[in-house]
C-alpha cells in the first residue's frame, strides 16, 4: 500500500481511530456547551457584555468549524485505508512518506505538493 508495510499501516490506522474517537467525544461536549450558551444569550445584558458574548460566540463557531474539518479529514483518511489508497498523494500520486504520515496521519498531500499548495 504505497510504500507502507503492514506494521506501519496498523500504527497509522490506530492513530487515526484514536483521533476519531477523541474528536467524537469532543463533539458531544461541544453540543452540550452550545445548549448552555444559547441560554446565556437570552439574558438582557449591557452593550459591553453583548459585545463580549458576540465575540465569544464567533470564536466558538470558528472552533466548531475547525473541529468539524478535522473530523472530516480523519474520516477521509480512514476511508482511504478501507479502499486501499491511503498514503498516496492526492495531487501527484506519489507515496506520502511514513514520517509525514506519523506526524499527520490525515495528510492528503506529499511534502512537495503541500509546499506548493501553501505558496502564495
CSV table of C-alpha atoms in Angstrom, one decimal:
chain,number,residue,atom,x,y,z
A,1,UNK,CA,0.0,0.0,0.0
A,2,UNK,CA,2.1,2.9,-1.4
A,3,UNK,CA,5.3,2.0,0.4
A,4,UNK,CA,3.8,1.3,3.8
A,5,UNK,CA,4.3,-2.1,5.3
A,6,UNK,CA,1.6,-3.8,7.4
A,7,UNK,CA,3.1,-2.7,10.8
A,8,UNK,CA,3.3,1.0,9.6
A,9,UNK,CA,-0.3,0.8,8.3
A,10,UNK,CA,-1.5,-0.7,11.6
A,11,UNK,CA,0.2,2.0,13.6
A,12,UNK,CA,-1.3,4.8,11.4
A,13,UNK,CA,-4.8,3.2,11.5
A,14,UNK,CA,-4.6,3.1,15.3
A,15,UNK,CA,-3.6,6.7,15.4
A,16,UNK,CA,-6.5,7.7,13.1
A,17,UNK,CA,-9.0,5.7,15.0
A,18,UNK,CA,-7.9,7.2,18.3
A,19,UNK,CA,-8.1,10.7,16.9
A,20,UNK,CA,-11.5,9.9,15.5
A,21,UNK,CA,-12.7,8.8,19.0
A,22,UNK,CA,-11.3,11.9,20.6
A,23,UNK,CA,-13.0,14.2,18.1
A,24,UNK,CA,-16.3,12.4,18.5
A,25,UNK,CA,-16.0,12.8,22.3
A,26,UNK,CA,-15.3,16.5,21.9
A,27,UNK,CA,-18.3,16.9,19.6
A,28,UNK,CA,-20.6,15.6,22.3
A,29,UNK,CA,-19.1,18.0,24.8
A,30,UNK,CA,-19.5,20.9,22.3
A,31,UNK,CA,-23.1,20.1,21.7
A,32,UNK,CA,-23.8,20.2,25.4
A,33,UNK,CA,-21.9,23.5,25.8
A,34,UNK,CA,-23.8,25.0,22.8
A,35,UNK,CA,-27.1,24.3,24.6
A,36,UNK,CA,-25.9,26.1,27.7
A,37,UNK,CA,-24.5,29.0,25.6
A,38,UNK,CA,-27.9,29.7,24.0
A,39,UNK,CA,-29.4,30.1,27.4
A,40,UNK,CA,-26.8,32.8,28.2
A,41,UNK,CA,-27.5,34.7,25.1
A,42,UNK,CA,-31.1,35.3,26.0
A,43,UNK,CA,-30.3,37.2,29.2
A,44,UNK,CA,-30.5,41.0,29.0
A,45,UNK,CA,-27.0,42.5,29.3
A,46,UNK,CA,-25.2,45.8,28.9
A,47,UNK,CA,-23.8,46.7,25.4
A,48,UNK,CA,-20.3,45.8,26.5
A,49,UNK,CA,-21.4,42.4,27.7
A,50,UNK,CA,-23.3,41.8,24.5
A,51,UNK,CA,-20.1,42.6,22.5
A,52,UNK,CA,-18.2,40.1,24.7
A,53,UNK,CA,-20.9,37.4,24.2
A,54,UNK,CA,-20.9,38.1,20.4
A,55,UNK,CA,-17.1,37.7,20.3
A,56,UNK,CA,-17.2,34.5,22.3
A,57,UNK,CA,-19.9,33.1,20.1
A,58,UNK,CA,-17.8,33.9,17.0
A,59,UNK,CA,-14.8,32.2,18.5
A,60,UNK,CA,-16.9,29.2,19.4
A,61,UNK,CA,-18.3,29.0,15.9
A,62,UNK,CA,-14.8,29.2,14.4
A,63,UNK,CA,-13.6,26.4,16.8
A,64,UNK,CA,-16.6,24.3,15.9
A,65,UNK,CA,-15.8,24.7,12.2
A,66,UNK,CA,-12.2,23.7,12.7
A,67,UNK,CA,-13.3,20.7,14.8
A,68,UNK,CA,-15.7,19.6,12.0
A,69,UNK,CA,-13.0,20.0,9.4
A,70,UNK,CA,-10.6,17.9,11.4
A,71,UNK,CA,-13.2,15.2,11.9
A,72,UNK,CA,-13.9,15.2,8.2
A,73,UNK,CA,-10.2,14.8,7.4
A,74,UNK,CA,-9.8,11.9,9.8
A,75,UNK,CA,-12.9,10.2,8.3
A,76,UNK,CA,-11.5,10.7,4.8
A,77,UNK,CA,-8.2,9.1,5.8
A,78,UNK,CA,-10.0,6.1,7.4
A,79,UNK,CA,-12.0,5.7,4.2
A,80,UNK,CA,-8.8,5.8,2.1
A,81,UNK,CA,-7.4,3.0,4.3
A,82,UNK,CA,-10.5,1.0,3.6
A,83,UNK,CA,-10.3,1.5,-0.2
A,84,UNK,CA,-6.5,0.9,-0.3
A,85,UNK,CA,-5.5,4.3,-1.5
A,86,UNK,CA,-4.1,5.6,1.9
A,87,UNK,CA,-0.6,7.0,1.8
A,88,UNK,CA,-0.8,8.2,-1.8
A,89,UNK,CA,-0.6,12.0,-2.6
A,90,UNK,CA,-3.9,13.2,-4.0
A,91,UNK,CA,-2.1,15.7,-6.2
A,92,UNK,CA,0.8,13.9,-7.8
A,93,UNK,CA,0.1,10.3,-6.9
A,94,UNK,CA,3.4,9.6,-5.3
A,95,UNK,CA,3.7,7.9,-1.9
A,96,UNK,CA,3.5,10.2,1.2
A,97,UNK,CA,6.4,9.5,3.4
A,98,UNK,CA,5.9,7.5,6.6
A,99,UNK,CA,7.4,10.2,8.8
A,100,UNK,CA,4.9,12.7,7.4
A,101,UNK,CA,2.0,10.3,8.0
A,102,UNK,CA,3.2,9.7,11.6
A,103,UNK,CA,3.1,13.5,12.2
A,104,UNK,CA,-0.2,14.0,10.3
A,105,UNK,CA,-1.9,10.7,9.5
A,106,UNK,CA,-4.7,12.5,7.8
A,107,UNK,CA,-2.3,14.2,5.3
A,108,UNK,CA,-3.6,14.2,1.7
A,109,UNK,CA,-0.5,15.6,0.0
A,110,UNK,CA,3.2,14.7,0.0
A,111,UNK,CA,5.6,17.3,1.3
A,112,UNK,CA,6.4,18.7,-2.1
A,113,UNK,CA,2.8,19.2,-3.1
A,114,UNK,CA,1.9,20.6,0.3
A,115,UNK,CA,4.7,23.1,0.0
A,116,UNK,CA,3.5,24.2,-3.5
A,117,UNK,CA,-0.1,24.5,-2.2
A,118,UNK,CA,1.0,26.8,0.7
A,119,UNK,CA,2.9,29.2,-1.5
A,120,UNK,CA,1.1,32.5,-2.3
